[in-house]
Coordinates of C-alpha atoms in Angstrom, one line a residue:
Chain T
X80 CA 30.2 48.6 -20.3
X81 CA 29.1 46.4 -17.5
X82 CA 30.0 48.1 -14.2
X83 CA 28.4 45.2 -12.1
X84 CA 30.5 42.2 -11.4
X85 CA 29.0 38.6 -11.7
X86 CA 25.8 37.1 -10.1
X87 CA 28.1 35.3 -7.9
X88 CA 30.0 38.1 -6.8
X89 CA 26.9 40.3 -5.8
X90 CA 25.1 38.0 -4.0
X91 CA 28.4 37.0 -1.7
X92 CA 28.6 40.3 -1.1
X93 CA 25.1 41.1 -0.1
X94 CA 25.8 38.5 2.6
X95 CA 29.0 40.1 3.9
X96 CA 28.1 43.7 3.8
X97 CA 25.7 43.4 6.9
X98 CA 28.4 41.7 9.1
X99 CA 31.0 43.6 8.1
X100 CA 29.3 46.6 9.3
X101 CA 27.7 45.4 12.5
X102 CA 31.4 44.5 12.9
X103 CA 32.2 48.3 12.3
X104 CA 29.4 50.0 14.7
X105 CA 30.2 46.8 17.3
X106 CA 34.1 48.4 17.1
X107 CA 33.2 51.7 17.5
X108 CA 30.4 51.5 20.3
X109 CA 32.3 49.3 22.4
X110 CA 35.4 51.4 22.0
X111 CA 35.7 51.7 25.9
X112 CA 35.8 48.0 27.1
X113 CA 37.2 46.3 23.9
X114 CA 40.2 47.2 21.7
X115 CA 38.8 48.8 18.5
X116 CA 37.8 52.7 18.6
X117 CA 36.7 55.1 16.4
X118 CA 39.6 55.0 13.9
X119 CA 39.1 51.3 13.7
X120 CA 35.4 51.0 13.4
X121 CA 35.4 53.5 10.6
X122 CA 37.9 52.0 8.7
X123 CA 35.8 48.6 8.9
X124 CA 32.7 50.3 7.7
X125 CA 34.7 52.2 5.0
X126 CA 36.0 48.6 3.7
X127 CA 32.1 47.2 3.4
X128 CA 31.8 50.6 1.3
X129 CA 34.8 49.5 -0.7
X130 CA 33.2 46.2 -1.1
X131 CA 30.0 47.6 -2.7
X132 CA 31.6 50.0 -4.8
X133 CA 33.6 46.7 -6.6
X134 CA 31.0 44.7 -6.7
X135 CA 28.0 46.9 -7.7
X136 CA 29.4 50.0 -9.6
X137 CA 27.5 52.4 -7.8
X138 CA 26.4 54.1 -4.8
X139 CA 24.1 56.7 -5.9
X140 CA 24.9 60.4 -5.3
X141 CA 25.6 61.0 -2.1
X142 CA 28.6 63.4 -2.1
X143 CA 27.3 65.8 -0.2
X144 CA 25.7 63.7 2.2
X145 CA 29.2 62.3 2.9
X146 CA 30.9 65.5 2.7
X147 CA 28.2 66.9 5.5
X148 CA 28.5 63.8 7.4
X149 CA 32.3 63.8 7.8
X150 CA 31.7 67.9 9.0
X151 CA 29.3 66.9 11.4
X152 CA 31.7 64.2 13.3
X153 CA 34.4 66.4 13.5
X154 CA 32.5 69.2 14.8
X155 CA 31.1 66.9 17.4
X156 CA 34.4 65.8 18.6
X157 CA 35.9 69.5 18.6
X158 CA 32.6 70.6 20.5
X159 CA 32.9 67.6 22.6
X160 CA 36.6 68.1 23.5
X161 CA 35.5 72.3 24.3
X162 CA 32.8 71.4 26.5
X163 CA 35.3 70.5 29.3
X164 CA 37.1 73.6 29.1
X165 CA 35.9 74.7 32.5
X166 CA 39.0 72.7 33.6
X167 CA 40.9 71.3 30.7
X168 CA 40.4 70.9 27.2
X169 CA 39.1 67.2 26.6
X170 CA 38.5 67.0 30.4
X171 CA 36.1 64.1 31.2
X172 CA 33.0 65.9 32.5
X173 CA 30.6 63.0 32.4
X174 CA 32.6 60.3 34.2
X175 CA 31.0 59.1 37.1
X176 CA 28.0 61.4 36.9
X177 CA 25.4 58.5 36.4
X178 CA 22.9 58.9 33.7
X179 CA 23.5 57.6 30.3
X180 CA 27.2 57.9 29.6
X181 CA 28.5 58.2 33.8
X182 CA 27.9 55.1 34.7
X183 CA 31.2 53.5 37.1
X184 CA 33.2 50.9 37.1
X185 CA 35.4 49.4 39.5
X186 CA 38.2 46.9 39.9
X187 CA 37.6 43.6 37.7
X188 CA 34.4 43.8 36.0
X189 CA 32.2 42.4 33.1
X190 CA 32.2 45.9 31.2
X191 CA 29.2 47.9 31.0
X192 CA 27.8 49.8 28.1
X193 CA 27.0 53.1 29.8
X194 CA 30.1 53.6 31.3
X195 CA 32.9 55.9 29.8
X196 CA 31.8 59.8 30.0
X197 CA 32.8 61.4 27.0
X198 CA 35.3 59.1 25.9
X199 CA 32.2 56.7 24.5
X200 CA 30.9 59.9 22.9
X201 CA 34.0 60.9 21.4
X202 CA 34.7 57.4 20.1
X203 CA 31.1 57.5 18.0
X204 CA 32.1 61.4 16.9
X205 CA 35.5 59.9 15.2
X206 CA 33.9 56.8 14.1
X207 CA 31.4 59.0 12.1
X208 CA 34.1 61.2 10.6
X209 CA 36.5 58.5 9.8
X210 CA 33.9 56.1 8.3
X211 CA 32.6 59.3 6.0
X212 CA 35.8 60.3 5.0
X213 CA 37.4 57.0 4.0
X214 CA 34.0 56.1 2.1
X215 CA 34.3 59.6 0.2
X216 CA 37.9 59.5 -0.4
X217 CA 36.9 56.1 -2.4
X218 CA 34.0 57.2 -3.8
X219 CA 35.9 59.9 -5.3
X220 CA 39.0 57.8 -6.3
X221 CA 36.6 55.4 -7.9
X222 CA 34.7 57.7 -9.8
X223 CA 37.2 59.6 -11.7
X224 CA 39.3 56.5 -12.5
X225 CA 36.2 54.6 -14.3
X226 CA 35.2 51.8 -11.7
X227 CA 32.1 53.7 -11.0
X228 CA 29.2 54.0 -13.2
X229 CA 28.7 57.9 -13.8
X230 CA 25.8 59.8 -12.8
X231 CA 22.9 60.0 -15.0
X232 CA 22.8 63.6 -15.4
X233 CA 25.4 64.1 -18.3
X234 CA 23.3 65.6 -21.4
X235 CA 23.3 63.7 -24.5
X236 CA 26.1 66.2 -26.1
X237 CA 28.8 65.0 -23.2
X238 CA 28.0 61.6 -23.7
X239 CA 28.8 62.1 -27.3
X240 CA 31.9 64.0 -26.4
X241 CA 32.7 60.9 -24.5
X242 CA 32.3 58.1 -27.3
X243 CA 34.4 59.9 -29.5
Chain U
X569 CA 79.7 55.7 -10.1
X570 CA 75.8 56.1 -9.3
X571 CA 76.2 51.8 -8.4
X572 CA 78.8 52.5 -6.0
X573 CA 77.0 55.6 -4.4
X574 CA 73.9 53.1 -4.2
X575 CA 75.9 50.5 -2.5
X576 CA 77.4 53.3 -0.1
X577 CA 74.5 54.4 1.1
X578 CA 72.6 50.7 1.5
X579 CA 75.6 50.0 3.2
X580 CA 75.6 52.8 5.6
X581 CA 71.9 52.5 6.7
X582 CA 72.2 48.8 7.1
X583 CA 75.0 49.4 9.6
X584 CA 72.6 51.3 11.3
X585 CA 70.2 49.4 11.4
X586 CA 72.2 46.6 12.6
X587 CA 73.3 48.9 15.3
X588 CA 69.9 49.8 16.5
X589 CA 68.8 46.0 16.3
X590 CA 71.9 45.2 18.7
X591 CA 71.6 48.0 21.3
X592 CA 68.0 47.3 21.5
X593 CA 66.2 46.9 24.8
X594 CA 64.7 44.2 25.6
X595 CA 60.9 43.3 25.0
X596 CA 58.5 44.5 27.4
X597 CA 61.2 47.1 29.3
X598 CA 60.9 50.7 28.1
X599 CA 63.5 53.3 29.1
X600 CA 60.8 55.8 30.5
X601 CA 58.4 54.5 32.7
X602 CA 57.4 56.8 34.9
X603 CA 53.9 58.1 33.5
X604 CA 53.0 53.7 33.1
X605 CA 51.9 53.7 36.5
X606 CA 49.7 56.8 36.5
X607 CA 47.9 55.9 33.2
X608 CA 47.3 52.3 34.3
X609 CA 45.9 53.1 37.9
X610 CA 44.2 56.4 37.2
X611 CA 42.5 55.6 34.0
X612 CA 39.7 53.3 35.6
X613 CA 38.8 55.6 39.0
X614 CA 38.9 58.9 36.8
X615 CA 37.6 58.3 33.4
X616 CA 35.4 55.1 34.4
X617 CA 37.0 53.4 31.0
X618 CA 38.1 49.9 30.9
X619 CA 40.4 50.1 28.2
X620 CA 43.1 52.1 28.8
X621 CA 44.6 52.7 25.5
X622 CA 41.3 54.2 24.6
X623 CA 41.2 56.4 27.5
X624 CA 44.7 57.5 26.9
X625 CA 43.9 58.5 22.8
X626 CA 40.6 60.1 24.2
X627 CA 41.5 62.1 27.6
X628 CA 45.3 62.2 28.4
X629 CA 46.3 62.7 24.9
X630 CA 43.1 63.8 23.2
X631 CA 45.2 66.6 21.0
X632 CA 46.7 63.8 19.4
X633 CA 43.5 62.6 18.1
X634 CA 42.2 66.0 16.9
X635 CA 45.1 66.3 15.2
X636 CA 45.0 63.0 13.6
X637 CA 41.3 63.8 12.6
X638 CA 42.3 67.3 11.3
X639 CA 44.7 65.3 9.0
X640 CA 41.9 63.1 7.7
X641 CA 40.1 66.1 7.0
X642 CA 42.6 68.2 5.4
X643 CA 43.1 64.9 3.1
X644 CA 39.3 64.5 2.4
X645 CA 39.7 67.9 1.2
X646 CA 42.6 67.7 -0.8
X647 CA 40.9 64.8 -2.8
X648 CA 37.6 67.0 -3.2
X649 CA 39.6 69.4 -4.7
X650 CA 42.1 67.4 -6.8
X651 CA 39.0 65.5 -8.2
X652 CA 36.3 67.2 -8.3
X653 CA 34.0 67.7 -11.3
X654 CA 35.5 70.1 -13.7
X655 CA 33.0 72.5 -15.7
X656 CA 32.0 71.9 -19.0
X657 CA 35.0 72.5 -21.1
X658 CA 34.7 75.5 -23.0
X659 CA 31.4 77.9 -23.7
X660 CA 29.9 77.1 -26.4
X661 CA 27.2 74.8 -25.3
X662 CA 26.1 77.6 -23.0
Chain A
X460 CA 64.5 25.7 22.2
X461 CA 62.1 28.0 21.1
X462 CA 58.7 28.4 22.1
X463 CA 55.7 28.4 19.7
X464 CA 55.6 32.1 19.8
X465 CA 59.2 32.5 19.0
X466 CA 58.3 30.0 16.0
X467 CA 54.9 31.8 14.8
X468 CA 56.7 35.1 15.1
X469 CA 59.7 34.0 12.8
X470 CA 57.3 32.3 10.1
X471 CA 55.5 35.8 9.9
X472 CA 58.7 37.6 9.3
X473 CA 60.3 35.3 6.8
X474 CA 56.6 35.9 4.8
X475 CA 57.0 39.5 5.9
X476 CA 60.3 40.0 3.8
X477 CA 59.1 37.3 1.3
X478 CA 56.1 39.8 0.3
X479 CA 58.2 42.8 0.5
X480 CA 60.7 41.4 -1.9
X481 CA 58.1 40.7 -4.2
X482 CA 56.2 44.3 -4.1
X483 CA 60.0 45.3 -5.6
X484 CA 60.4 42.6 -7.8
X485 CA 56.8 42.3 -9.8
X486 CA 56.6 43.7 -13.0
X487 CA 52.7 43.8 -12.8
X488 CA 51.5 46.8 -10.8
X489 CA 48.6 44.8 -9.7
X490 CA 50.6 42.0 -8.6
X491 CA 52.4 44.4 -6.9
X492 CA 49.8 46.1 -5.1
X493 CA 48.6 42.9 -3.8
X494 CA 51.9 41.5 -2.6
X495 CA 51.8 45.0 -0.5
X496 CA 48.3 43.7 1.1
X497 CA 49.7 40.5 2.0
X498 CA 52.7 42.5 3.4
X499 CA 50.2 44.6 5.7
X500 CA 47.9 41.5 6.6
X501 CA 51.1 39.6 7.8
X502 CA 52.2 42.7 10.0
X503 CA 48.7 43.0 11.2
X504 CA 49.2 39.5 12.4
X505 CA 52.3 40.2 13.9
X506 CA 50.9 43.3 15.8
X507 CA 48.3 40.9 17.1
X508 CA 51.1 38.3 18.4
X509 CA 53.1 41.2 19.9
X510 CA 49.4 42.1 21.8
X511 CA 48.8 44.9 20.1
X512 CA 45.2 44.6 19.0
X513 CA 44.4 47.9 18.3
X514 CA 46.8 48.7 15.9
X515 CA 46.5 44.9 14.2
X516 CA 42.6 45.9 13.9
X517 CA 43.5 49.4 12.1
X518 CA 46.5 47.6 9.9
X519 CA 44.2 45.2 8.4
X520 CA 41.5 47.7 7.8
X521 CA 43.1 50.1 6.5
X522 CA 46.1 48.5 5.0
X523 CA 45.1 45.3 3.9
X524 CA 41.6 46.7 2.6
X525 CA 41.4 50.0 2.2
X526 CA 45.1 51.0 0.5
X527 CA 44.8 47.6 -1.6
X528 CA 41.7 49.4 -3.2
X529 CA 42.6 53.0 -3.7
X530 CA 46.0 51.4 -5.3
X531 CA 43.9 49.3 -7.6
X532 CA 41.5 52.4 -8.5
X533 CA 44.8 54.3 -9.6
X534 CA 46.8 51.7 -11.8
X535 CA 43.3 51.3 -13.4
X536 CA 43.5 55.0 -14.7
X537 CA 47.0 54.6 -16.0
X538 CA 49.2 51.7 -16.9
X539 CA 49.0 48.3 -15.7
X540 CA 52.9 47.3 -16.5
X541 CA 55.8 48.9 -15.3
X542 CA 57.7 50.0 -18.2
X543 CA 61.3 51.3 -18.4
X544 CA 62.0 53.8 -21.3

């Protein structure tokens, strides 16, 4: 069976995947300045994964990596939320303290990326979690329904069974 | 009989929707607006964030976002459980 | 005299109703899935006109791209035509 699509589709995919992923990362990292945020950026990155799956028919074997990345994102989110439990959960303890994420904004400004405190970090964590989760759902669905090429570790007996 | 029940249910739901559309408040004037000024005025000095929506999503209503992330996680766990790689059928090969 | 925004909203809502009816009418399930994707895209345009760009981005990414892809994957595994007994 022919798993790849035609050369035209693959070339256009090669040109389109990089801007889509960059736009998703932009949405995640600028979530505290512009419309967008972790969920939206993660969904955009996962749509790039869908494009790759449909065009090439394979993503390699990265299921465990995706599961691990998703769990890491969720744990990061919960632990950032719990770090501020001195006052309340989800307390923004980094805002205005200076340093990498603690810049201050006031009034009408053009937006600085080093502001936001824990909001920026939580955007990053949710973006990692959502992109890995939606990519994993797409990966599993496409592999089970025959869109994606099965892995090579199937032995000869299994392939004979499939042919029968 | 079935068709009559279907038409009746459609008419009732349609009447409720028309009622809701007639009695809808004008756009941009919600009923409860006590917290709006607090969110709009407090998110920038307290959180140092320009985007008020993100401030509400990740700071004031963070537990809702945590629930959303947990729902996504459990959806992935369900998909992995249903579509996991099954073992070889039977045991004769082993 | 309606303004430009009202005319755009009117056109978008008419297109939304047409695509939503098309989802029910189509017997080919892939056509129905693509009509559902078009409906999501028009809905995201409507959100953008109503000044909710966050919801518009989420709807465009999840509704138009990901659910259409998942529906098409699922239809590929089953039957393409809708059939009655």
